[in-house]
Coordinates of C-alpha atoms in Angstrom, one line a residue:
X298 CA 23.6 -3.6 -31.6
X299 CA 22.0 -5.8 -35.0
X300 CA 22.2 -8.8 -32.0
X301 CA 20.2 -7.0 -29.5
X302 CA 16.9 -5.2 -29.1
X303 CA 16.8 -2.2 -27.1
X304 CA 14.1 0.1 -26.0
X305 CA 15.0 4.1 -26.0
X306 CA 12.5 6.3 -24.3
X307 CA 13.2 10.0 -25.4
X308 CA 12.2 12.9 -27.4
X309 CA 13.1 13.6 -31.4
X310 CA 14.1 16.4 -32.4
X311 CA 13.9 17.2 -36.1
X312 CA 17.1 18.5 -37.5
X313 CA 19.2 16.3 -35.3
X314 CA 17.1 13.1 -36.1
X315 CA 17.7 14.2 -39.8
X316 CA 21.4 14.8 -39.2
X317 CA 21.3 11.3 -37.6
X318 CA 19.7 9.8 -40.3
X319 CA 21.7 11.0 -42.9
X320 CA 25.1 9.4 -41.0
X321 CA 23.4 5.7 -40.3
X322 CA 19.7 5.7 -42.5
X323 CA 18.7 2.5 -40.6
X324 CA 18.3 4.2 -37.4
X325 CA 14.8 4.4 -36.4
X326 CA 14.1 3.0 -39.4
X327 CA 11.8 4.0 -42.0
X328 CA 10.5 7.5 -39.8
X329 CA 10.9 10.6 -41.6
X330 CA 10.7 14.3 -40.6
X331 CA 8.7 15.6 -43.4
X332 CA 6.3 18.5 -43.9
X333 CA 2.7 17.7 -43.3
X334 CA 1.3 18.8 -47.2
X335 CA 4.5 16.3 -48.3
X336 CA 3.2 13.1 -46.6
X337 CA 2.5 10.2 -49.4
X338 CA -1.2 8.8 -49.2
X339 CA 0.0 5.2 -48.5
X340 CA 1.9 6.9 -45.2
X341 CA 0.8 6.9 -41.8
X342 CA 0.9 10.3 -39.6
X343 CA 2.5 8.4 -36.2
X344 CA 0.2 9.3 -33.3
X345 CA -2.6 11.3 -35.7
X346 CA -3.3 9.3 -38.4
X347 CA -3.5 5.7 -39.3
X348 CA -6.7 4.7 -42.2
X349 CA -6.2 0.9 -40.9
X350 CA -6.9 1.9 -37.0
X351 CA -9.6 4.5 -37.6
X352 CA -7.1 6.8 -35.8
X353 CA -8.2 10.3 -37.3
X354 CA -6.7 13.9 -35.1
X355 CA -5.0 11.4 -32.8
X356 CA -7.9 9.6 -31.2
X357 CA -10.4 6.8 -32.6
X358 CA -13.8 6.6 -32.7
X359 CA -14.6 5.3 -30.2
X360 CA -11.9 6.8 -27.9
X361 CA -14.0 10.6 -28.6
X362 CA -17.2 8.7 -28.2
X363 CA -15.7 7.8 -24.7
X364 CA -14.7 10.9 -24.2
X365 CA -17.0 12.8 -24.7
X366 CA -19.6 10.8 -22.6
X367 CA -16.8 11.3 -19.4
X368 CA -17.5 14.8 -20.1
X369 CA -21.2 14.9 -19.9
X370 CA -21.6 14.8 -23.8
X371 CA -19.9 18.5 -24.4
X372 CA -17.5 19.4 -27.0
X373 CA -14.7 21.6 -27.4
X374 CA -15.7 24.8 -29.8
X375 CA -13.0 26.9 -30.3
X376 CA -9.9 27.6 -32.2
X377 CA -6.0 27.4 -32.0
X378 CA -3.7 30.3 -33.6
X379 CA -0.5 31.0 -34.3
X380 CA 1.4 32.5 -31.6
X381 CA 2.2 36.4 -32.5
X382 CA -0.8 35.9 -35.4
X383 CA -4.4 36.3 -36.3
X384 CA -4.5 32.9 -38.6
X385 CA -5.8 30.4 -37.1
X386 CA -4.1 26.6 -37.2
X387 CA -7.0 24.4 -36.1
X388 CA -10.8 25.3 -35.3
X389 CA -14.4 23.7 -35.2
X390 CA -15.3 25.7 -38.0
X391 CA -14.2 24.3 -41.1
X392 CA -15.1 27.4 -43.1
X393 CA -13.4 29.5 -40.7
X394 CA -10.2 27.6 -41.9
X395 CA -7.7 28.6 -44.2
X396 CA -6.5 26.7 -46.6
X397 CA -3.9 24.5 -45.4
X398 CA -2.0 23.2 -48.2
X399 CA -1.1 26.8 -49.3
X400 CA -1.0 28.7 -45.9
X401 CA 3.0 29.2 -44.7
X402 CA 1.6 28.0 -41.1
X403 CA 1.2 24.4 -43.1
X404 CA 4.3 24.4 -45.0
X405 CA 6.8 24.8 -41.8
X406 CA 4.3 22.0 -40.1
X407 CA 6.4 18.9 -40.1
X408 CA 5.7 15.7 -39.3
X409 CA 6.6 12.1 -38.3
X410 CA 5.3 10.0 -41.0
X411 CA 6.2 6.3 -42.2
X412 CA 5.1 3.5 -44.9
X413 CA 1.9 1.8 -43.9
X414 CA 3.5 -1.7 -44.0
X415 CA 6.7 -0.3 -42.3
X416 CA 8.0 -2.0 -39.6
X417 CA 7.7 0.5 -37.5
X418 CA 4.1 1.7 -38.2
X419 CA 3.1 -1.7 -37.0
X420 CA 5.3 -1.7 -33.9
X421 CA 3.4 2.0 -33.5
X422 CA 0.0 -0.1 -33.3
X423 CA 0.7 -2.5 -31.3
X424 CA 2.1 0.3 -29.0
X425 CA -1.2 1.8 -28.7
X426 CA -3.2 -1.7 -28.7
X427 CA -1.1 -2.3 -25.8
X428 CA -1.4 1.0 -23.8
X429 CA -5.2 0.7 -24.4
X430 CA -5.7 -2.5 -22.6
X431 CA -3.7 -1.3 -20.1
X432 CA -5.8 1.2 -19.5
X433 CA -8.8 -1.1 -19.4
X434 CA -7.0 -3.0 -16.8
X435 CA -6.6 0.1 -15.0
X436 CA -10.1 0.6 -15.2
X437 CA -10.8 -2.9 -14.0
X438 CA -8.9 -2.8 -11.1
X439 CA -11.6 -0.6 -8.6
X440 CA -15.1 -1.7 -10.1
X441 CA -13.6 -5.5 -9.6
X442 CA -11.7 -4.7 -6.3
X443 CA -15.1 -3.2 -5.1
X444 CA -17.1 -6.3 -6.2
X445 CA -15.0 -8.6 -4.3
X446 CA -15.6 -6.4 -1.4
X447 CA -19.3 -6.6 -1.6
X448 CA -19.3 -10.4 -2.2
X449 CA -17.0 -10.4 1.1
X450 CA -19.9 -8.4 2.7
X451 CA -22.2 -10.8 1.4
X452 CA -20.7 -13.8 3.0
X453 CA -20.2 -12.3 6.1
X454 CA -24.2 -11.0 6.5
X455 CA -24.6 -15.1 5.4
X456 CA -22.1 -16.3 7.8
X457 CA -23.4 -14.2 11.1
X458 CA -27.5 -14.1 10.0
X459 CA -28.9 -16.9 12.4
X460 CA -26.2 -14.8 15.4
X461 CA -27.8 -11.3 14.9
X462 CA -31.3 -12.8 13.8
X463 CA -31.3 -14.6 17.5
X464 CA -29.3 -11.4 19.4
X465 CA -30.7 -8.1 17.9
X466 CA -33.9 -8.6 15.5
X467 CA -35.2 -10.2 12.6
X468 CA -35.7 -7.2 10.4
X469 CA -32.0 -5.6 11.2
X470 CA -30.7 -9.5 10.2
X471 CA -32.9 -9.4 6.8
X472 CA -31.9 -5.7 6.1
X473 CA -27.9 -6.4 6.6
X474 CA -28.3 -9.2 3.7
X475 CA -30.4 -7.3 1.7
X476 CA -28.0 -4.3 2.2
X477 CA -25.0 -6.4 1.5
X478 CA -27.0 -8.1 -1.4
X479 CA -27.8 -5.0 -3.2
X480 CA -24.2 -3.3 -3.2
X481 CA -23.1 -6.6 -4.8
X482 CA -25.6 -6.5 -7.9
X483 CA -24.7 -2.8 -8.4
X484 CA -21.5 -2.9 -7.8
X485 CA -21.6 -6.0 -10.6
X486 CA -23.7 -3.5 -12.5
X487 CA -21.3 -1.0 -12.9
X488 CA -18.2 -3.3 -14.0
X489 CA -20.2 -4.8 -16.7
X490 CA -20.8 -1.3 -17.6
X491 CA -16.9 -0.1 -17.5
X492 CA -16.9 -3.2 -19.9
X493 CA -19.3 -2.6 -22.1
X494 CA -17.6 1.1 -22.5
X495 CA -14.4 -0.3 -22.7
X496 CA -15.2 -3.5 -25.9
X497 CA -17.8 -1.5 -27.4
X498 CA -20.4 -3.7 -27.0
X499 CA -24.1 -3.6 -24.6
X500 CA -23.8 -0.1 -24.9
X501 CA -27.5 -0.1 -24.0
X502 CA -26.9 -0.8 -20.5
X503 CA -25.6 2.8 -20.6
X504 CA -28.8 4.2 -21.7
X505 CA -30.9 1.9 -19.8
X506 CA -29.0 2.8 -16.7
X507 CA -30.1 6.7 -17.7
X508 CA -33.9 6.6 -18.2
X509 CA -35.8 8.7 -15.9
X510 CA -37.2 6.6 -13.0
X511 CA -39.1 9.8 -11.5
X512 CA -38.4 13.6 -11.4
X513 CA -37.7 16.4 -9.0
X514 CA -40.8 19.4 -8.4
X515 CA -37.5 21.8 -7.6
X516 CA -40.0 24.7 -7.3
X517 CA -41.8 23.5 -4.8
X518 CA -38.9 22.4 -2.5
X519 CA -37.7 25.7 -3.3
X520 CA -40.2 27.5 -1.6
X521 CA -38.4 26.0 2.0
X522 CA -35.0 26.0 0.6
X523 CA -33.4 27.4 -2.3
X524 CA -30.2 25.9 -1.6
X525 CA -31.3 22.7 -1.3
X526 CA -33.4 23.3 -4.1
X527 CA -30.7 23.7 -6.5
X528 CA -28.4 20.9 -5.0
X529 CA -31.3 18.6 -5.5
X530 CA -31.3 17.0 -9.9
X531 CA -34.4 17.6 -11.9
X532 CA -34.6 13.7 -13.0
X533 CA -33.6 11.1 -10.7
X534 CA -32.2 7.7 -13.1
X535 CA -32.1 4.4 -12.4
X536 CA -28.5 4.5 -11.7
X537 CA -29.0 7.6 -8.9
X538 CA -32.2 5.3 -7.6
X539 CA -29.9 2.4 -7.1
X540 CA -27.3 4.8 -5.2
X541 CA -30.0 6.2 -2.9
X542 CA -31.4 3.0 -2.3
X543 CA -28.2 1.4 -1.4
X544 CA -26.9 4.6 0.4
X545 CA -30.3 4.7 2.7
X546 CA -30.1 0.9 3.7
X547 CA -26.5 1.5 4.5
X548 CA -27.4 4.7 6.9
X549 CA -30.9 2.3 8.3
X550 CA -28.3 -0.3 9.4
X551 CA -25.7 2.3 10.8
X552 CA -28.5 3.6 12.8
X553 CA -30.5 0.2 14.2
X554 CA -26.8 -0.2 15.2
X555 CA -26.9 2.4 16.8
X556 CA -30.1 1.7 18.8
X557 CA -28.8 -1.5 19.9
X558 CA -25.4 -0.1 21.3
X559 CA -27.5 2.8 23.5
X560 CA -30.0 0.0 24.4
X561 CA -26.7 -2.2 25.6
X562 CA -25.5 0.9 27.4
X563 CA -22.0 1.5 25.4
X564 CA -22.7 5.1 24.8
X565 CA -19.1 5.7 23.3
X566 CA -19.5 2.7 20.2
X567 CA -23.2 3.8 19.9
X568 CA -22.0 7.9 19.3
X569 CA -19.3 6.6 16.8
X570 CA -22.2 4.7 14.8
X571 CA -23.9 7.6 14.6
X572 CA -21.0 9.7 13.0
X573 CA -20.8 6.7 10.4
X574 CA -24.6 7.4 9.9
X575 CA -24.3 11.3 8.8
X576 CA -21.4 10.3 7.2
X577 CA -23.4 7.7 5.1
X578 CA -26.2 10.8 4.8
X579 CA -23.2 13.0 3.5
X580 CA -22.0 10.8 0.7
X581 CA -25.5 10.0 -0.6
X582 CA -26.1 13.9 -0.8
X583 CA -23.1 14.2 -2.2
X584 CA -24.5 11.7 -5.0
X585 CA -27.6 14.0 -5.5
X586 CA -25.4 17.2 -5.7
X587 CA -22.7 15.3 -8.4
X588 CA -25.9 14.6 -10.5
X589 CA -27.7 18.2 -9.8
X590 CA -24.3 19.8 -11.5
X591 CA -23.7 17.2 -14.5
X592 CA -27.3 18.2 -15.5
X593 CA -27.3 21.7 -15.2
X594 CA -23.7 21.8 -15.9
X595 CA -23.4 24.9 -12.8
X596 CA -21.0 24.8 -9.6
X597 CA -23.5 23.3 -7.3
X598 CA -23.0 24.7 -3.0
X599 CA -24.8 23.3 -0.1
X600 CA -23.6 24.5 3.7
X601 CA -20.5 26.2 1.8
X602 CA -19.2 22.8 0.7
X603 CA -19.4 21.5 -3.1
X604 CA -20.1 18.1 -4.1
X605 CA -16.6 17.4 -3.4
X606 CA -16.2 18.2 -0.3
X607 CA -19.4 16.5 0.7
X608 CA -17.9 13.6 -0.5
X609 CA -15.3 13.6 1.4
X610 CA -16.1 14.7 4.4
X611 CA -18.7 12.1 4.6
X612 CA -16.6 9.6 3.7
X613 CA -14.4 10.2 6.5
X614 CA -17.5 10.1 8.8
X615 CA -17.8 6.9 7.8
X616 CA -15.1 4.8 7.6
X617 CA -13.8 7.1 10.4
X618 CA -17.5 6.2 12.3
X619 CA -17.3 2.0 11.6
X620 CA -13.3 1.8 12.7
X621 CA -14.2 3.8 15.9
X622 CA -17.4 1.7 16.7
X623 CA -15.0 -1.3 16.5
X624 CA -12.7 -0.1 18.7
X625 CA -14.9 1.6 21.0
X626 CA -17.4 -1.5 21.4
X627 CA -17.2 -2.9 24.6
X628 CA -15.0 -6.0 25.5
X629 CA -17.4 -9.1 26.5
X630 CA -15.5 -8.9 30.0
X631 CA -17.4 -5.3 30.8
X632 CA -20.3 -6.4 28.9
X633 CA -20.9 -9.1 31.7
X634 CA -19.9 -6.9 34.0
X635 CA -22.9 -4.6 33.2
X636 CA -25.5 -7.4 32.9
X637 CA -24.3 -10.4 35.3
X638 CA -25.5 -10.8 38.8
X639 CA -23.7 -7.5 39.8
X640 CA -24.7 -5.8 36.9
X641 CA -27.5 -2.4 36.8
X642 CA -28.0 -2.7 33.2
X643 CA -30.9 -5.7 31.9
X644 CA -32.2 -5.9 28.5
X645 CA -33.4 -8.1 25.7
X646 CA -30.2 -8.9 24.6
X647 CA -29.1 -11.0 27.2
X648 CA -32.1 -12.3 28.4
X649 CA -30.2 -15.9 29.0
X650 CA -28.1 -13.8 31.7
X651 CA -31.3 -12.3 33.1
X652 CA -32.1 -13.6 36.8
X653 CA -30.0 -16.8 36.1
X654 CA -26.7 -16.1 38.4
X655 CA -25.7 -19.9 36.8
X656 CA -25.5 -19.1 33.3
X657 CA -23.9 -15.9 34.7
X658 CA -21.2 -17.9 36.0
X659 CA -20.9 -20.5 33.1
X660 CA -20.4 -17.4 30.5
X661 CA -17.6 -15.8 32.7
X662 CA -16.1 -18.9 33.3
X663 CA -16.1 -19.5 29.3
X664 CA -14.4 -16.0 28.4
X665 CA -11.7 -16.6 31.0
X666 CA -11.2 -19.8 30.0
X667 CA -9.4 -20.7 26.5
X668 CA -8.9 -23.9 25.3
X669 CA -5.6 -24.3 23.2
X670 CA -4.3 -27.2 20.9
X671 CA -0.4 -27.2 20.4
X672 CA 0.4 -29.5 17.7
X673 CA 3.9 -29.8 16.8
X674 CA 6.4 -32.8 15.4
X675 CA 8.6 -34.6 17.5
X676 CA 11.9 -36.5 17.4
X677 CA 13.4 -38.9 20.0
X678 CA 10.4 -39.0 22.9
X679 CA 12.5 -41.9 24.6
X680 CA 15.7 -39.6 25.1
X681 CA 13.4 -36.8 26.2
X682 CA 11.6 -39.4 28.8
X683 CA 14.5 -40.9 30.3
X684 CA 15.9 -37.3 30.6
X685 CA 12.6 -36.2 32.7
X686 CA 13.7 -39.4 35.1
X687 CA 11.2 -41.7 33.3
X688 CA 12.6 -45.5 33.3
X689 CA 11.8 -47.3 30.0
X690 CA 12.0 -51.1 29.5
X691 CA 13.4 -52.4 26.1
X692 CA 10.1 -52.7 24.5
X693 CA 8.7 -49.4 25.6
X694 CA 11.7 -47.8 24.4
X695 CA 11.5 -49.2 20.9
X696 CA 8.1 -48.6 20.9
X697 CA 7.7 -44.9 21.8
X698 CA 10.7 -44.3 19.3
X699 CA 8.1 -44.6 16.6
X700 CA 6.3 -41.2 18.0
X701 CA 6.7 -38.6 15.6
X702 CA 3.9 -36.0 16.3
X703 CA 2.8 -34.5 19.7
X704 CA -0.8 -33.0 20.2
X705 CA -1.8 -30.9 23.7
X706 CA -5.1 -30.3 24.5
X707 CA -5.2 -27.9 27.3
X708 CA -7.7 -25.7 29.3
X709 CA -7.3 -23.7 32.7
X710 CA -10.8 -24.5 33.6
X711 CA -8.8 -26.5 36.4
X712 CA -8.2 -22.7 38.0
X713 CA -11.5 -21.9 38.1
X714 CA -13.8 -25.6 39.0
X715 CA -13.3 -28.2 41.3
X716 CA -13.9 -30.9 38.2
X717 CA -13.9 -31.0 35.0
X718 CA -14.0 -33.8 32.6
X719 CA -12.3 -33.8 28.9
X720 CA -13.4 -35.6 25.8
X721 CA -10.8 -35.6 22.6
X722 CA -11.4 -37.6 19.8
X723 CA -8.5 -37.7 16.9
X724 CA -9.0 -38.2 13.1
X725 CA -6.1 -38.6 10.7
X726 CA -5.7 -36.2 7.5
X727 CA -4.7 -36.6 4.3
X728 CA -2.8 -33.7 2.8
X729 CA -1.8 -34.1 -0.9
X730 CA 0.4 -31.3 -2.4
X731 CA 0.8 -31.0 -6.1
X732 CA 3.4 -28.6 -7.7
X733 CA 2.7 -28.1 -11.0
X734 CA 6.0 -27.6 -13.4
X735 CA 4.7 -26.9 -16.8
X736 CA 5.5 -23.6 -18.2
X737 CA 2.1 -22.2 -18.3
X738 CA 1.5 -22.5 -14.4
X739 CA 2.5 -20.3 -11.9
X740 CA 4.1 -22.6 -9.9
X741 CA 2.5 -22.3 -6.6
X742 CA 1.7 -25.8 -4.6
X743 CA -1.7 -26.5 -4.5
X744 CA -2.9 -28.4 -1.1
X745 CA -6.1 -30.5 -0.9
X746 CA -7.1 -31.6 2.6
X747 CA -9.2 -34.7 3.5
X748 CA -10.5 -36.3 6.7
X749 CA -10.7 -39.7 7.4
X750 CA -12.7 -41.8 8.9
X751 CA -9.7 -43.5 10.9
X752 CA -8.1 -41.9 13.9
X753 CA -3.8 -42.0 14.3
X754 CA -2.3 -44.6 16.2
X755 CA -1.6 -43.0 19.5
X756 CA 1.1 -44.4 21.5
X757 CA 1.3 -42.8 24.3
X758 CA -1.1 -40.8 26.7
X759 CA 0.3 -38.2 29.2
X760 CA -1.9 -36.6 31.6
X761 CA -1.1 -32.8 32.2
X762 CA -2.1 -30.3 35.1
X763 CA -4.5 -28.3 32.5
X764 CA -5.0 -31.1 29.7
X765 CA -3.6 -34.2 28.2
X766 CA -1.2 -34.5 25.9
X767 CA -1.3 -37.4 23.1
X768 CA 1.9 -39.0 21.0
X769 CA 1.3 -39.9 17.7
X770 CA 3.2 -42.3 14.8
X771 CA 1.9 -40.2 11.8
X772 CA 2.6 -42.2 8.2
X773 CA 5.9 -40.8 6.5
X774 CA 5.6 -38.4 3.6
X775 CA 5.2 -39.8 0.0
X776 CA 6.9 -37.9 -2.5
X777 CA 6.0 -39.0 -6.4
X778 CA 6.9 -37.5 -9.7
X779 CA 4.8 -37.1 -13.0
X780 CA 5.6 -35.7 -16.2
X781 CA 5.2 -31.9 -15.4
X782 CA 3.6 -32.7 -11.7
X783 CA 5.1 -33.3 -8.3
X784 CA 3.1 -34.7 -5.6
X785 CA 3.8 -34.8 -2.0
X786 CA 1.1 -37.0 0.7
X787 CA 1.3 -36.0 4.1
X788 CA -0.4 -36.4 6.8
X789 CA -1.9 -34.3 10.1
X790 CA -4.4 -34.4 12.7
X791 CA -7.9 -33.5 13.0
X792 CA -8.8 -32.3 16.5
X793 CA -12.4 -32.0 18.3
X794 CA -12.1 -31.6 22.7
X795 CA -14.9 -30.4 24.5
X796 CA -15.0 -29.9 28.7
X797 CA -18.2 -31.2 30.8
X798 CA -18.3 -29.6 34.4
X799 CA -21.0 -30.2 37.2
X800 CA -22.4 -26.7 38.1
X801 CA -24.9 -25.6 40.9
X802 CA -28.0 -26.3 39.2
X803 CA -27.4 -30.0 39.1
X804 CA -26.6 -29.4 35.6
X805 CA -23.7 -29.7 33.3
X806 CA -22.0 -27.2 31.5
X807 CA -20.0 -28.0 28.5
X808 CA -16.9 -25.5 27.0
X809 CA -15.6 -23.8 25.2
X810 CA -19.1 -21.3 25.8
X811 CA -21.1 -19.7 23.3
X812 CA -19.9 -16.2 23.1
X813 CA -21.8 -13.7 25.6
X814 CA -24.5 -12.5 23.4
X815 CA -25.3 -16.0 22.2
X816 CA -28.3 -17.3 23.8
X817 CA -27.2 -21.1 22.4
X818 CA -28.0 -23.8 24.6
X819 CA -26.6 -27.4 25.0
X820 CA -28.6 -29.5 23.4
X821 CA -27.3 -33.0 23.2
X822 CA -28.8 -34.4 20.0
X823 CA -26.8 -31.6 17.9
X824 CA -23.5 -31.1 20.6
X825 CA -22.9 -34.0 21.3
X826 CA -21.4 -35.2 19.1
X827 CA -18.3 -34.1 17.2
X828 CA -18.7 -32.6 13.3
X829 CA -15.1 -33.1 11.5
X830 CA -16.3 -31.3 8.7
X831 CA -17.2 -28.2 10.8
X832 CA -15.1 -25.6 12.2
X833 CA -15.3 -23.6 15.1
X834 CA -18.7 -26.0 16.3
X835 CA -20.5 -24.9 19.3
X836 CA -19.2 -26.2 22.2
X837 CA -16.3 -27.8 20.4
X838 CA -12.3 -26.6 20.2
X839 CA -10.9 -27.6 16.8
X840 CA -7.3 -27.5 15.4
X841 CA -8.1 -24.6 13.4
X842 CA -9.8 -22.3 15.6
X843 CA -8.2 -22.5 18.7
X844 CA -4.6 -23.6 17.2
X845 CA -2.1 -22.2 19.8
X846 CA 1.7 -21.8 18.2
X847 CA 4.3 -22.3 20.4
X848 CA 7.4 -19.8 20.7
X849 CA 10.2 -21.7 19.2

């Protein structure tokens, strides 16, 4: 045991701990059992007091202050007795107190207790130093998880702008990012308040966050409904203005979405949009109602529901609403189906389909057409070649054994047109790898990809009935070592194909198409040509987006 440290989770009780203590005194220690009017001034009361920690009744300073604010400023005011007596042990009322140091109640009170510089008192605070940044951690975990969903939503409101500003509207594209925008700065707003709480410091964000912003005539919305009335707060704060304002946009967007899904004819996705929409309605009440009963410090019902329920009823309206409207939404297949040629159903939205049987065509063609891009190693092509009755000469034979890499590029557009023409251009990649192996890292390889300018040496060219398939000699791996480093160069392959097709308008059509609802047009100066620092270009198939893994 004196060569080992062990940790012992369990609960002391007295008279055995002293029985223990008299057979071996080093166990636990310098902890003693002693009566609470007993305890030396230069002890510490493990758990309720400790002079060097501020810890006074078992808490801090600033973990009441904390506490108390969680519980809309109120305070307990009361008293604890004796059970079986009229004398009370603890109260609010410090005249209503007896005197402890002569009362019985406070002579059989004993206590844990130990030397301020003990051992053990310090491995007490560092206990409770520990637990409390655990439970700041805790406390980190949703405000940040929540920010980094927000700054998702922001990228993806950046990423599909110019595709919904062109396809739907300009003010539902500018009201998604502002949407998105806003729930990021509060959501970043409220962590760096769980912060401040948490260090003690910009404690005026709290109080800033509080002001009145503008206030509630209750009477008069009384007069048409006293229930409402009461669910509504007096004062609405800047941190309930935020929420409203962030909660309305949210229910706007749900809405315009649903506007476009009716004007589209999908009935079923544009009903599911509206369910997220009440339920958007139903947690931003539920804000109002949260605040009405903090302030008043009443039970708050609306409709026979509490604030709770309001909560979360709505939302499971709307996350129930947005994963039905995804699933619900119409497949591009039926969409073309209800605005092609053959289609009853014409509107704004795919005006490029309107009255132009061609681009009808082109667009079908495009969704039933994929493009895939198998790339895969490769050992011993000549073996494989001669085995598929190809004769090889000496020098072809030693040449192709040099192939090590195999890129398809392959399209059924065949199926579908009488001609089609393919265009694949090949750039060589740099991939360096470096494993960090001092003790501070985590160990995880960190990869760094770069294009180059020069293509791979292709050896070999094999047309296909859907494509063409290219052999490569890719440079062999370089492995090199560093003090506390490994790094490993390899290489890969870039890919860009595009498909040109003669169509019926004595025009050329060029895949893989824009999606259905994208009004894009070819337009050679940007098309065409390829951009290896872009993926998933318009009318381009890259490596990464259409990447198609063979079964092994």
């Amino acid at each position: 045991l004196k060569s080992h440290a062990y940790r012992i989770d369990a609960r002391l009780y007295g008279p055995l701990l002293r029985l223990a203590q008299a057979r071996d005194p080093r166990l636990l220690g310098d902890i003693r059992l002693v009566p609470r009017s007993s305890v030396p001034a230069d002890w510490v009361i493990l758990g309720v007091t400790d002079p060097q920690t501020g810890l006074r009744f078992g808490v801090t300073d600033a973990e009441r202050e904390a506490y108390t604010y969680r519980h809309g400023r109120r305070r307990f005011y009361g008293e604890f007795y004796q059970p079986g007596s009229d004398s009370p042990l603890a109260g609010t009322s410090r005249a209503r107190m007896p005197d402890l140091g002569t009362t019985a109640e406070a002579r059989e009170i004993h206590v844990y207790a130990a030397p301020a510089t003990a051992e053990v008192t310090d491995a007490h605070r560092k206990l409770r130093r520990y637990k409390r940044w655990d439970e700041i951690a805790d406390k980190f975990r949703l405000p940040y998880f929540i920010v980094v969903i927000e700054a998702f939503n922001v990228w993806n409101e950046k990423r599909l702008f110019s595709k919904v500003f062109d396809n739907r509207s300009a003010f539902r594209a500018y009201a998604g990012a502002i949407s998105a925008s806003l729930d990021l700065l509060i959501a970043s707003v409220m962590s760096v308040e769980r912060v401040s709480q948490d260090i003690g410091k910009w404690q005026g964000l709290s109080t800033r966050l509080n002001k009145t912003f503008f206030s509630i005539n209750r009477e008069l919305i009384a007069r048409y409904s006293p229930d409402l009335a009461k669910a509504l707060p007096r004062v609405v704060s800047y941190r309930l203005l935020g929420g409203i304002v962030s909660g309305g946009l949210t229910m706007t967007l749900s809405l315009m979405d649903m506007a476009h899904e009716f004007d589209t004819g999908d009935s079923d996705a544009a009903l599911a949009h509206g369910v997220s929409a009440v339920g958007g309605g139903m947690m931003l009440m539920s804000g109002l109602i949260f605040s009405s009963a903090a302030s008043s410090g009443a039970t708050v019902v609306l409709l026979g529901m509490g604030p709770a329920a309001w909560l979360g009823v709505g939302i499971a309206l709307a996350i129930g609403g947005g994963i039905a409207a995804f699933i619900l939404n119409d497949p591009p297949l039926v969409d073309w189906l209800k605005r092609g040629p053959f289609g009853a159903e014409q509107d704004d939205s795919y005006g490029h389909l309107a009255e132009d049987p061609a681009e009808a065509y082109y667009r079908l063609v495009g969704m039933l057409s994929r493009p895939r891009i198998v790339m895969k190693p490769l050992r011993n092509l000549p073996a494989s070649l001669v085995g598929e009755g190809v004769l090889l000469s000496a020098v072809e034979e030693r040449q192709l054994s040099r192939v090590n890499y195999q890129v398809r590029v392959e399209n059924n557009l065949s199926s579908f047109l009488d001609e089609s023409t393919l265009s694949c251009h090949l750039r060589l990649v740099s991939e360096v790898t470096r494993i960090s192996n001092t003790p501070s890292s985590s160990g995880f390889p960190v990869t760094r990809r770069s294009v180059q300018d020069r293509s791979p040496k292709v050896l070999l060219e094999q047309p296909l009935p859907n494509g063409m398939a290219y052999y490569l000699t890719l440079p062999a791996d370089e492995t090199s070592a560093r003090l506390f480093q490994t790094s490993i160069t390899g290489s890969a392959v870039a890919v860009r194909a595009q498909w040109r097709a003669p169509w019926a308008d004595n025009r050329h059509r060029y895949f893989p198409a824009p999606e259905l609802d994208d009004g894009l047009v070819y337009n050679a100066a940007h098309h065409g040509q390829p951009d290896f620092m872009e993926e998933n270009q318009p009318f381009w198939a890259d490596e990464q987006t259409h990447r198609y893994k063979e079964d092994a």
